[in-house]
PDB file of C-alpha atoms in Angstrom:
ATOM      1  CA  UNK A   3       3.140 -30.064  11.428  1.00 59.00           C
ATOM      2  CA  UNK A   4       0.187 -32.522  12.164  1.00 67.00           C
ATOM      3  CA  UNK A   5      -0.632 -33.300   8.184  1.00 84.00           C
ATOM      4  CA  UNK A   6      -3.785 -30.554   8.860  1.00 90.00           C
ATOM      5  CA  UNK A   7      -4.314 -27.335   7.849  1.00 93.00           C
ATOM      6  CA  UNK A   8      -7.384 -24.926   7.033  1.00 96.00           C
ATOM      7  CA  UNK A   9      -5.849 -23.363   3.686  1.00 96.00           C
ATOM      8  CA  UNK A  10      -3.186 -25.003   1.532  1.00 96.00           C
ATOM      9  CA  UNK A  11      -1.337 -22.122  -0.353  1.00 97.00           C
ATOM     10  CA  UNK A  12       0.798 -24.355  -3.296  1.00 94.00           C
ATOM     11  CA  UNK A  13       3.742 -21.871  -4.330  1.00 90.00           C
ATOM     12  CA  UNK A  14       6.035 -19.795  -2.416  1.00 88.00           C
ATOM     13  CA  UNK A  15       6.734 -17.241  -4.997  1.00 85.00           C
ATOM     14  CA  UNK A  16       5.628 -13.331  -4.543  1.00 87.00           C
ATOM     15  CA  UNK A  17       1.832 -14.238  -5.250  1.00 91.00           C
ATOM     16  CA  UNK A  18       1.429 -17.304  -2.719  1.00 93.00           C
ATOM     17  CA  UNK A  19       3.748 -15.936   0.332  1.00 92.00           C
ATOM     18  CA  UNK A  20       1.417 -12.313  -0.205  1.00 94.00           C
ATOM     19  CA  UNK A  21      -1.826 -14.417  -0.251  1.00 95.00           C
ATOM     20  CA  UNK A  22      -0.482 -16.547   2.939  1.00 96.00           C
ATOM     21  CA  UNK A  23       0.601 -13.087   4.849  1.00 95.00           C
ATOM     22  CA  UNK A  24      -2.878 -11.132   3.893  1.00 95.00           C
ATOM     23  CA  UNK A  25      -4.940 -14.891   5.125  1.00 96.00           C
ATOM     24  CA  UNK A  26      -2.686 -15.113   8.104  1.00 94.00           C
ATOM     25  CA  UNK A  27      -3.422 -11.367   8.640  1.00 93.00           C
ATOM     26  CA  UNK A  28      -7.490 -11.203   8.348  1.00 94.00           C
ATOM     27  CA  UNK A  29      -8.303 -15.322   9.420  1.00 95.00           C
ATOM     28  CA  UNK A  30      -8.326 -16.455  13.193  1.00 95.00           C
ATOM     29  CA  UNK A  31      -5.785 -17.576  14.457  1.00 92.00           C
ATOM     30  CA  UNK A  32      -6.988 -20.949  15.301  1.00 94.00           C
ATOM     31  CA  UNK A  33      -7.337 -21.378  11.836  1.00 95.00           C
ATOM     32  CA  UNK A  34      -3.949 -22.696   9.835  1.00 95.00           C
ATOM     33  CA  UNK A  35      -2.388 -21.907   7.040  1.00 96.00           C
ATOM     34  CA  UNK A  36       0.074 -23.920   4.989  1.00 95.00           C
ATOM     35  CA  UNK A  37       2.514 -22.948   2.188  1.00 94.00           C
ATOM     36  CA  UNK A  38       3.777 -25.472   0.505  1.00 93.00           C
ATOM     37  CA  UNK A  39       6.815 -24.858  -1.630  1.00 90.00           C
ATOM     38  CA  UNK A  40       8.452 -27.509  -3.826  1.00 86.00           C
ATOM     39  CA  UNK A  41      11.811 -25.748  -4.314  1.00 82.00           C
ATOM     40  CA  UNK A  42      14.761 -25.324  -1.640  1.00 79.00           C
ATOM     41  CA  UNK A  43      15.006 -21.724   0.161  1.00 73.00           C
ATOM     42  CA  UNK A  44      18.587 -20.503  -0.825  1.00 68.00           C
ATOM     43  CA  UNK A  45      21.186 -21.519   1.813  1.00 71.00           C
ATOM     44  CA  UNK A  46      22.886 -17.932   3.447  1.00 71.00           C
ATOM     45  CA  UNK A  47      25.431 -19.979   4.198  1.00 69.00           C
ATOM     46  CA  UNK A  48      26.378 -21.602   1.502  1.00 60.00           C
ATOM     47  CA  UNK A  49      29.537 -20.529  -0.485  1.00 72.00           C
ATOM     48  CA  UNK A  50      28.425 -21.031  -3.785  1.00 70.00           C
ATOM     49  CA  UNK A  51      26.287 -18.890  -5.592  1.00 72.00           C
ATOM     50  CA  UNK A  52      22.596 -20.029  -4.620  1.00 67.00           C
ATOM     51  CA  UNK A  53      20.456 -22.768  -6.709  1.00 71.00           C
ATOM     52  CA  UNK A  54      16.826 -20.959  -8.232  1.00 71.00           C
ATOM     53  CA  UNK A  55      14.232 -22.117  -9.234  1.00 69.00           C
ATOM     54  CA  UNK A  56      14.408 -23.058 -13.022  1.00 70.00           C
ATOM     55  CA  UNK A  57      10.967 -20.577 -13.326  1.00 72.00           C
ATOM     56  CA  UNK A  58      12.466 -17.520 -11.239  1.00 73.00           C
ATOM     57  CA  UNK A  59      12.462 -14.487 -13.261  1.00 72.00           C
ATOM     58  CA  UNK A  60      15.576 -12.321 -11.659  1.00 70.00           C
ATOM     59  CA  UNK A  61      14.049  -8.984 -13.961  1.00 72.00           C
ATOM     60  CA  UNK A  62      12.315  -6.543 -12.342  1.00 77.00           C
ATOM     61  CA  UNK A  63       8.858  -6.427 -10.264  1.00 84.00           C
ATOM     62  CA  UNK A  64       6.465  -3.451 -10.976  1.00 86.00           C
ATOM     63  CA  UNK A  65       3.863  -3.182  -7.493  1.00 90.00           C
ATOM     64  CA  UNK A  66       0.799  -0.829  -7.943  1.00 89.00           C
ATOM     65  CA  UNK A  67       0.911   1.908  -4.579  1.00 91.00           C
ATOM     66  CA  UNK A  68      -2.044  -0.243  -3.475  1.00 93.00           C
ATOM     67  CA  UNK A  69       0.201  -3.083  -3.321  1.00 93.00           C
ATOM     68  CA  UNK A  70       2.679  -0.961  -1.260  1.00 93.00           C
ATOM     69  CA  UNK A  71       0.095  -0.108   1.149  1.00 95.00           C
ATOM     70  CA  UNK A  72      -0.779  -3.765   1.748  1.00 93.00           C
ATOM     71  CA  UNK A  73       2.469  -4.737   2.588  1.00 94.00           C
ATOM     72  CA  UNK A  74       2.772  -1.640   5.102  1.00 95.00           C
ATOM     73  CA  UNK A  75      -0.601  -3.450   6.415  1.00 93.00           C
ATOM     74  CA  UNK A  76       1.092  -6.182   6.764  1.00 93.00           C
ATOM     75  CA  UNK A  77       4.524  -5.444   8.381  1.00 94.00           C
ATOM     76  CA  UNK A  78       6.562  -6.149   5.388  1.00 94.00           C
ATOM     77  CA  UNK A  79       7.210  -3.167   3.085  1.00 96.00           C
ATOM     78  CA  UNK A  80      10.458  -1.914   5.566  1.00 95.00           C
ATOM     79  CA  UNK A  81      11.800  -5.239   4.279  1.00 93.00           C
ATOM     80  CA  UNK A  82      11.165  -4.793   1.019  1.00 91.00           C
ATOM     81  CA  UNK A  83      11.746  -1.040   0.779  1.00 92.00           C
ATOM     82  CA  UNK A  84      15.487  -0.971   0.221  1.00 91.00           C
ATOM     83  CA  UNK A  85      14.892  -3.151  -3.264  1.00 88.00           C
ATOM     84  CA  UNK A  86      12.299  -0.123  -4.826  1.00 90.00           C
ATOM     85  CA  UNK A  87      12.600   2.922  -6.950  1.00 90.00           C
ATOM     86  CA  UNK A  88       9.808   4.796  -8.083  1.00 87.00           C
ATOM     87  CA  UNK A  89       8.748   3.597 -11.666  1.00 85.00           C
ATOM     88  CA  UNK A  90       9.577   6.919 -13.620  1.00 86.00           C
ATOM     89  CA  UNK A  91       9.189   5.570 -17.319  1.00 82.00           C
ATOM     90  CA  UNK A  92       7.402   2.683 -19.101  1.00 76.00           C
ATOM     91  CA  UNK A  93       8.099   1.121 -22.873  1.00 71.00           C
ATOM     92  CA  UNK A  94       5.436  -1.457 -23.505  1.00 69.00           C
ATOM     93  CA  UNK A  95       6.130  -3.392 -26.839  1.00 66.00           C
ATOM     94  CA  UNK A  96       4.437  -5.950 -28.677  1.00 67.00           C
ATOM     95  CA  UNK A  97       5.435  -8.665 -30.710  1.00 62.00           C
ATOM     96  CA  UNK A  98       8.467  -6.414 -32.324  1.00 67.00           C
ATOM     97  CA  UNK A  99       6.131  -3.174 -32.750  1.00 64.00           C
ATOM     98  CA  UNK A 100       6.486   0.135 -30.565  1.00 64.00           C
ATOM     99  CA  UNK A 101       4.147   0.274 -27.772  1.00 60.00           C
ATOM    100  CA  UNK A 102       4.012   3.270 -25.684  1.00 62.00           C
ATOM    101  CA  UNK A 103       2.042   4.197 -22.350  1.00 63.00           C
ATOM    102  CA  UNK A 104       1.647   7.631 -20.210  1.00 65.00           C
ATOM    103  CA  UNK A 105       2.036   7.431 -16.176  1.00 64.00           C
TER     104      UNK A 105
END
């Protein structure tokens, strides 16, 4: 890397690596993107178990069918794909009262 780049993207998590794919997608290519993350990728090697971040959230991820179709766009859903289940039921709660919503 030359210390340049068009677009600084700071944070590798889901939001900043989809905003670097969808730039890298629709931007020239001349143009450069950077993603700058602060924490280590997980080793695949390594034989412990792997080091997150101390903000990863390991629950689940609900994406809209728009988001879906972006990362078809984009080349990614196949990847992703094997990791989703429709979302067949919802319980919203707030602050200890029973929330309910209708899909």
């Amino acid at each position: 890397m030359n210390g340049y780049s068009d677009i600084v993207i700071a944070g590798g998590g889901m939001v900043g690596i989809s905003a670097a794919l969808q730039l890298g997608a629709a931007l020239p290519r001349e143009m450069t993107i950077c993603l700058i993350e602060g924490f280590p990728l997980p080793r695949e090697d390594a034989d412990s178990e792997p080091e997150y971040h101390p903000s990863f959230d390991a629950r689940s991820t609900a994406l809209a069918y728009s988001s879906r179709l972006i990362y078809e766009q984009l080349g990614v859903w196949r990847d992703l794909e094997c990791g989703a289940c429709p979302i067949e039921r919802i319980h919203v709660s707030s602050a200890g009262r029973f929330g309910s919503t209708v899909l």
